[in-house]
Amino acid sequence: RLVMDATKDPGGSLTAYIRSTWVPALQKKNRLGSINRLRATKINGLPAATAFVSVTGRRGVEQVQLTAVRYGQRVFRLMAITGSADTKLRYALDGAVRSFRSLSKSEAAALQPYRIRAYKAKRGDRLGPLAATMHVTALPKARERQRRGRVLVIRVQGEAL
């Protein structure tokens, strides 16, 4: 899994941010191991820092690569989470993290927001026909999840909000 968010840049070094702010916040909700390989770096010319921690949770022990990237007045935080033995996925997620970059003005202008609509499934609804009504370009197929006997489907459309 790759999780990304952004927060206001607190200033100071990004390694200090990971050690003193981000990891303690994660420790409030998770059982984390000690920080490993904490270092400052650059990602596509942007100041960054990265570290590794292990977390023990419902899925057992997982490895988490924490990466903080400074861009403008924000710090973008990327967490690449893998099973402890899944080196192929860890390598792929590291590549995704290292692809972080600023967009050109034309790239940013070409982006279109997605609209997400919740659909309440009815008795007899099936995933295939529902997925056929979706306007999804980024996902290969719709996913369903069984929860209390109801199928939940998210409909995503590439139209402007």
PDB file of C-alpha atoms in Angstrom:
ATOM      1  CA  ARG A   1       0.000   0.000   0.000  1.00  0.00           C
ATOM      2  CA  LEU A   2       1.107   3.546  -0.666  1.00  0.00           C
ATOM      3  CA  VAL A   3      -0.446   6.272   1.468  1.00  0.00           C
ATOM      4  CA  MET A   4       0.204   9.946   0.777  1.00  0.00           C
ATOM      5  CA  ASP A   5      -0.906  13.129   2.486  1.00  0.00           C
ATOM      6  CA  ALA A   6       0.438  16.628   3.030  1.00  0.00           C
ATOM      7  CA  THR A   7       0.809  18.930   5.977  1.00  0.00           C
ATOM      8  CA  LYS A   8       1.994  22.480   6.575  1.00  0.00           C
ATOM      9  CA  ASP A   9       5.788  22.683   6.517  1.00  0.00           C
ATOM     10  CA  PRO A  10       6.943  23.079  10.134  1.00  0.00           C
ATOM     11  CA  GLY A  11      10.415  24.193   9.013  1.00  0.00           C
ATOM     12  CA  GLY A  12      13.645  22.627  10.174  1.00  0.00           C
ATOM     13  CA  SER A  13      15.224  19.450   8.903  1.00  0.00           C
ATOM     14  CA  LEU A  14      13.053  16.720   7.450  1.00  0.00           C
ATOM     15  CA  THR A  15      14.960  14.031   9.350  1.00  0.00           C
ATOM     16  CA  ALA A  16      14.065  15.827  12.595  1.00  0.00           C
ATOM     17  CA  TYR A  17      10.457  16.039  11.387  1.00  0.00           C
ATOM     18  CA  ILE A  18      10.289  12.269  10.834  1.00  0.00           C
ATOM     19  CA  ARG A  19      12.011  11.474  14.155  1.00  0.00           C
ATOM     20  CA  SER A  20      10.297  14.035  16.396  1.00  0.00           C
ATOM     21  CA  THR A  21       6.870  14.635  14.843  1.00  0.00           C
ATOM     22  CA  TRP A  22       5.712  12.002  12.369  1.00  0.00           C
ATOM     23  CA  VAL A  23       6.886   8.820  14.119  1.00  0.00           C
ATOM     24  CA  PRO A  24       5.565   9.881  17.562  1.00  0.00           C
ATOM     25  CA  ALA A  25       2.166  10.636  15.953  1.00  0.00           C
ATOM     26  CA  LEU A  26       2.139   7.176  14.339  1.00  0.00           C
ATOM     27  CA  GLN A  27       3.139   5.563  17.649  1.00  0.00           C
ATOM     28  CA  LYS A  28      -0.047   6.845  19.278  1.00  0.00           C
ATOM     29  CA  LYS A  29      -2.120   4.471  17.105  1.00  0.00           C
ATOM     30  CA  ASN A  30       0.370   1.731  16.155  1.00  0.00           C
ATOM     31  CA  ARG A  31       2.997  -0.530  17.670  1.00  0.00           C
ATOM     32  CA  LEU A  32       6.128   0.659  15.879  1.00  0.00           C
ATOM     33  CA  GLY A  33       9.629  -0.699  16.079  1.00  0.00           C
ATOM     34  CA  SER A  34      12.652   1.574  16.215  1.00  0.00           C
ATOM     35  CA  ILE A  35      13.552   3.941  13.379  1.00  0.00           C
ATOM     36  CA  ASN A  36      16.109   2.530  10.934  1.00  0.00           C
ATOM     37  CA  ARG A  37      18.134   4.131   8.133  1.00  0.00           C
ATOM     38  CA  LEU A  38      16.928   7.680   8.772  1.00  0.00           C
ATOM     39  CA  ARG A  39      18.645   9.942   6.256  1.00  0.00           C
ATOM     40  CA  ALA A  40      18.292  13.171   4.328  1.00  0.00           C
ATOM     41  CA  THR A  41      18.072  12.861   0.560  1.00  0.00           C
ATOM     42  CA  LYS A  42      16.676  14.546  -2.538  1.00  0.00           C
ATOM     43  CA  ILE A  43      13.869  13.258  -4.724  1.00  0.00           C
ATOM     44  CA  ASN A  44      13.852  14.796  -8.190  1.00  0.00           C
ATOM     45  CA  GLY A  45      15.708  17.820  -6.825  1.00  0.00           C
ATOM     46  CA  LEU A  46      13.320  18.333  -3.883  1.00  0.00           C
ATOM     47  CA  PRO A  47      14.593  18.136  -0.298  1.00  0.00           C
ATOM     48  CA  ALA A  48      13.463  14.907   1.348  1.00  0.00           C
ATOM     49  CA  ALA A  49      14.145  12.476   4.160  1.00  0.00           C
ATOM     50  CA  THR A  50      13.406   8.793   4.485  1.00  0.00           C
ATOM     51  CA  ALA A  51      13.332   6.214   7.256  1.00  0.00           C
ATOM     52  CA  PHE A  52      12.133   2.685   7.853  1.00  0.00           C
ATOM     53  CA  VAL A  53      10.113   1.291  10.755  1.00  0.00           C
ATOM     54  CA  SER A  54       8.333  -1.967  11.402  1.00  0.00           C
ATOM     55  CA  VAL A  55       4.731  -2.017  12.588  1.00  0.00           C
ATOM     56  CA  THR A  56       2.866  -4.881  14.213  1.00  0.00           C
ATOM     57  CA  GLY A  57      -0.846  -4.986  13.514  1.00  0.00           C
ATOM     58  CA  ARG A  58      -3.737  -7.099  12.254  1.00  0.00           C
ATOM     59  CA  ARG A  59      -1.681  -8.239   9.258  1.00  0.00           C
ATOM     60  CA  GLY A  60       1.318  -9.230  11.361  1.00  0.00           C
ATOM     61  CA  VAL A  61       4.645  -7.446  11.050  1.00  0.00           C
ATOM     62  CA  GLU A  62       4.891  -5.008   8.141  1.00  0.00           C
ATOM     63  CA  GLN A  63       7.711  -2.776   6.951  1.00  0.00           C
ATOM     64  CA  VAL A  64       6.970   0.911   6.479  1.00  0.00           C
ATOM     65  CA  GLN A  65       9.121   3.299   4.469  1.00  0.00           C
ATOM     66  CA  LEU A  66       8.417   6.857   5.630  1.00  0.00           C
ATOM     67  CA  THR A  67       9.363   9.601   3.189  1.00  0.00           C
ATOM     68  CA  ALA A  68       8.868  13.328   3.731  1.00  0.00           C
ATOM     69  CA  VAL A  69       9.290  15.648   0.737  1.00  0.00           C
ATOM     70  CA  ARG A  70       9.338  19.433   1.044  1.00  0.00           C
ATOM     71  CA  TYR A  71       7.589  21.306  -1.733  1.00  0.00           C
ATOM     72  CA  GLY A  72       6.596  24.940  -1.327  1.00  0.00           C
ATOM     73  CA  GLN A  73       4.970  25.522   2.041  1.00  0.00           C
ATOM     74  CA  ARG A  74       4.004  21.850   2.466  1.00  0.00           C
ATOM     75  CA  VAL A  75       5.594  18.580   3.466  1.00  0.00           C
ATOM     76  CA  PHE A  76       4.253  15.646   1.483  1.00  0.00           C
ATOM     77  CA  ARG A  77       4.313  12.436   3.497  1.00  0.00           C
ATOM     78  CA  LEU A  78       4.471   9.084   1.736  1.00  0.00           C
ATOM     79  CA  MET A  79       4.159   5.762   3.566  1.00  0.00           C
ATOM     80  CA  ALA A  80       5.037   2.645   1.587  1.00  0.00           C
ATOM     81  CA  ILE A  81       3.710  -0.339   3.565  1.00  0.00           C
ATOM     82  CA  THR A  82       4.650  -3.923   2.705  1.00  0.00           C
ATOM     83  CA  GLY A  83       4.769  -7.328   4.296  1.00  0.00           C
ATOM     84  CA  SER A  84       8.115  -7.930   5.941  1.00  0.00           C
ATOM     85  CA  ALA A  85       9.175 -10.506   3.305  1.00  0.00           C
ATOM     86  CA  ASP A  86       7.697  -8.804   0.211  1.00  0.00           C
ATOM     87  CA  THR A  87      10.865  -7.360  -1.338  1.00  0.00           C
ATOM     88  CA  LYS A  88       9.388  -7.061  -4.855  1.00  0.00           C
ATOM     89  CA  LEU A  89       6.530  -4.870  -3.638  1.00  0.00           C
ATOM     90  CA  ARG A  90       8.889  -2.858  -1.429  1.00  0.00           C
ATOM     91  CA  TYR A  91      11.095  -2.185  -4.471  1.00  0.00           C
ATOM     92  CA  ALA A  92       8.076  -1.176  -6.596  1.00  0.00           C
ATOM     93  CA  LEU A  93       6.719   1.169  -3.910  1.00  0.00           C
ATOM     94  CA  ASP A  94      10.146   2.734  -3.438  1.00  0.00           C
ATOM     95  CA  GLY A  95      10.144   3.477  -7.178  1.00  0.00           C
ATOM     96  CA  ALA A  96       6.729   5.110  -6.847  1.00  0.00           C
ATOM     97  CA  VAL A  97       7.963   7.229  -3.930  1.00  0.00           C
ATOM     98  CA  ARG A  98      11.059   8.272  -5.892  1.00  0.00           C
ATOM     99  CA  SER A  99       8.877   9.351  -8.832  1.00  0.00           C
ATOM    100  CA  PHE A 100       7.403  12.205  -6.747  1.00  0.00           C
ATOM    101  CA  ARG A 101       7.889  15.494  -8.585  1.00  0.00           C
ATOM    102  CA  SER A 102       6.253  18.821  -9.196  1.00  0.00           C
ATOM    103  CA  LEU A 103       3.905  19.051 -12.165  1.00  0.00           C
ATOM    104  CA  SER A 104       4.404  21.506 -14.981  1.00  0.00           C
ATOM    105  CA  LYS A 105       1.682  24.127 -15.434  1.00  0.00           C
ATOM    106  CA  SER A 106       0.361  22.314 -18.503  1.00  0.00           C
ATOM    107  CA  GLU A 107       0.264  18.961 -16.648  1.00  0.00           C
ATOM    108  CA  ALA A 108      -1.592  20.539 -13.725  1.00  0.00           C
ATOM    109  CA  ALA A 109      -4.064  22.266 -16.071  1.00  0.00           C
ATOM    110  CA  ALA A 110      -4.803  18.968 -17.842  1.00  0.00           C
ATOM    111  CA  LEU A 111      -5.834  17.202 -14.629  1.00  0.00           C
ATOM    112  CA  GLN A 112      -9.531  16.657 -14.065  1.00  0.00           C
ATOM    113  CA  PRO A 113     -10.978  15.967 -10.634  1.00  0.00           C
ATOM    114  CA  TYR A 114     -12.945  12.801 -10.055  1.00  0.00           C
ATOM    115  CA  ARG A 115     -16.464  12.753  -8.695  1.00  0.00           C
ATOM    116  CA  ILE A 116     -17.239   9.954  -6.306  1.00  0.00           C
ATOM    117  CA  ARG A 117     -20.823   8.850  -5.804  1.00  0.00           C
ATOM    118  CA  ALA A 118     -22.042   6.253  -3.351  1.00  0.00           C
ATOM    119  CA  TYR A 119     -24.469   3.720  -4.746  1.00  0.00           C
ATOM    120  CA  LYS A 120     -26.755   1.807  -2.407  1.00  0.00           C
ATOM    121  CA  ALA A 121     -26.861  -1.756  -3.682  1.00  0.00           C
ATOM    122  CA  LYS A 122     -30.228  -3.383  -4.160  1.00  0.00           C
ATOM    123  CA  ARG A 123     -31.061  -7.043  -3.779  1.00  0.00           C
ATOM    124  CA  GLY A 124     -29.943  -8.836  -6.923  1.00  0.00           C
ATOM    125  CA  ASP A 125     -27.327  -6.229  -7.979  1.00  0.00           C
ATOM    126  CA  ARG A 126     -24.173  -7.779  -9.405  1.00  0.00           C
ATOM    127  CA  LEU A 127     -20.739  -6.263  -9.743  1.00  0.00           C
ATOM    128  CA  GLY A 128     -20.357  -6.799 -13.507  1.00  0.00           C
ATOM    129  CA  PRO A 129     -23.385  -4.762 -14.646  1.00  0.00           C
ATOM    130  CA  LEU A 130     -22.644  -2.046 -12.059  1.00  0.00           C
ATOM    131  CA  ALA A 131     -19.000  -1.843 -13.123  1.00  0.00           C
ATOM    132  CA  ALA A 132     -20.085  -1.494 -16.760  1.00  0.00           C
ATOM    133  CA  THR A 133     -21.826   1.799 -15.867  1.00  0.00           C
ATOM    134  CA  MET A 134     -18.647   3.253 -14.355  1.00  0.00           C
ATOM    135  CA  HIS A 135     -16.491   5.791 -16.140  1.00  0.00           C
ATOM    136  CA  VAL A 136     -13.172   4.717 -14.697  1.00  0.00           C
ATOM    137  CA  THR A 137      -9.863   5.196 -16.446  1.00  0.00           C
ATOM    138  CA  ALA A 138      -7.428   4.706 -13.571  1.00  0.00           C
ATOM    139  CA  LEU A 139      -8.789   1.421 -12.210  1.00  0.00           C
ATOM    140  CA  PRO A 140      -8.860  -1.812 -14.208  1.00  0.00           C
ATOM    141  CA  LYS A 141     -12.116  -2.982 -12.659  1.00  0.00           C
ATOM    142  CA  ALA A 142     -14.502  -2.165  -9.868  1.00  0.00           C
ATOM    143  CA  ARG A 143     -14.078  -3.782  -6.501  1.00  0.00           C
ATOM    144  CA  GLU A 144     -16.730  -4.999  -4.177  1.00  0.00           C
ATOM    145  CA  ARG A 145     -16.637  -5.656  -0.491  1.00  0.00           C
ATOM    146  CA  GLN A 146     -19.088  -7.687   1.512  1.00  0.00           C
ATOM    147  CA  ARG A 147     -20.103  -5.924   4.706  1.00  0.00           C
ATOM    148  CA  ARG A 148     -23.085  -7.107   6.754  1.00  0.00           C
ATOM    149  CA  GLY A 149     -24.524  -8.766   3.656  1.00  0.00           C
ATOM    150  CA  ARG A 150     -24.474  -5.613   1.515  1.00  0.00           C
ATOM    151  CA  VAL A 151     -22.256  -5.045  -1.487  1.00  0.00           C
ATOM    152  CA  LEU A 152     -20.624  -1.627  -1.468  1.00  0.00           C
ATOM    153  CA  VAL A 153     -19.536  -0.206  -4.814  1.00  0.00           C
ATOM    154  CA  ILE A 154     -17.898   3.170  -5.403  1.00  0.00           C
ATOM    155  CA  ARG A 155     -18.713   4.853  -8.669  1.00  0.00           C
ATOM    156  CA  VAL A 156     -16.006   7.147  -9.997  1.00  0.00           C
ATOM    157  CA  GLN A 157     -16.549   9.536 -12.886  1.00  0.00           C
ATOM    158  CA  GLY A 158     -13.920  11.662 -14.602  1.00  0.00           C
ATOM    159  CA  GLU A 159     -16.179  14.706 -14.840  1.00  0.00           C
ATOM    160  CA  ALA A 160     -15.456  18.050 -13.232  1.00  0.00           C
ATOM    161  CA  LEU A 161     -17.002  18.744  -9.842  1.00  0.00           C
TER     162      LEU A 161
END
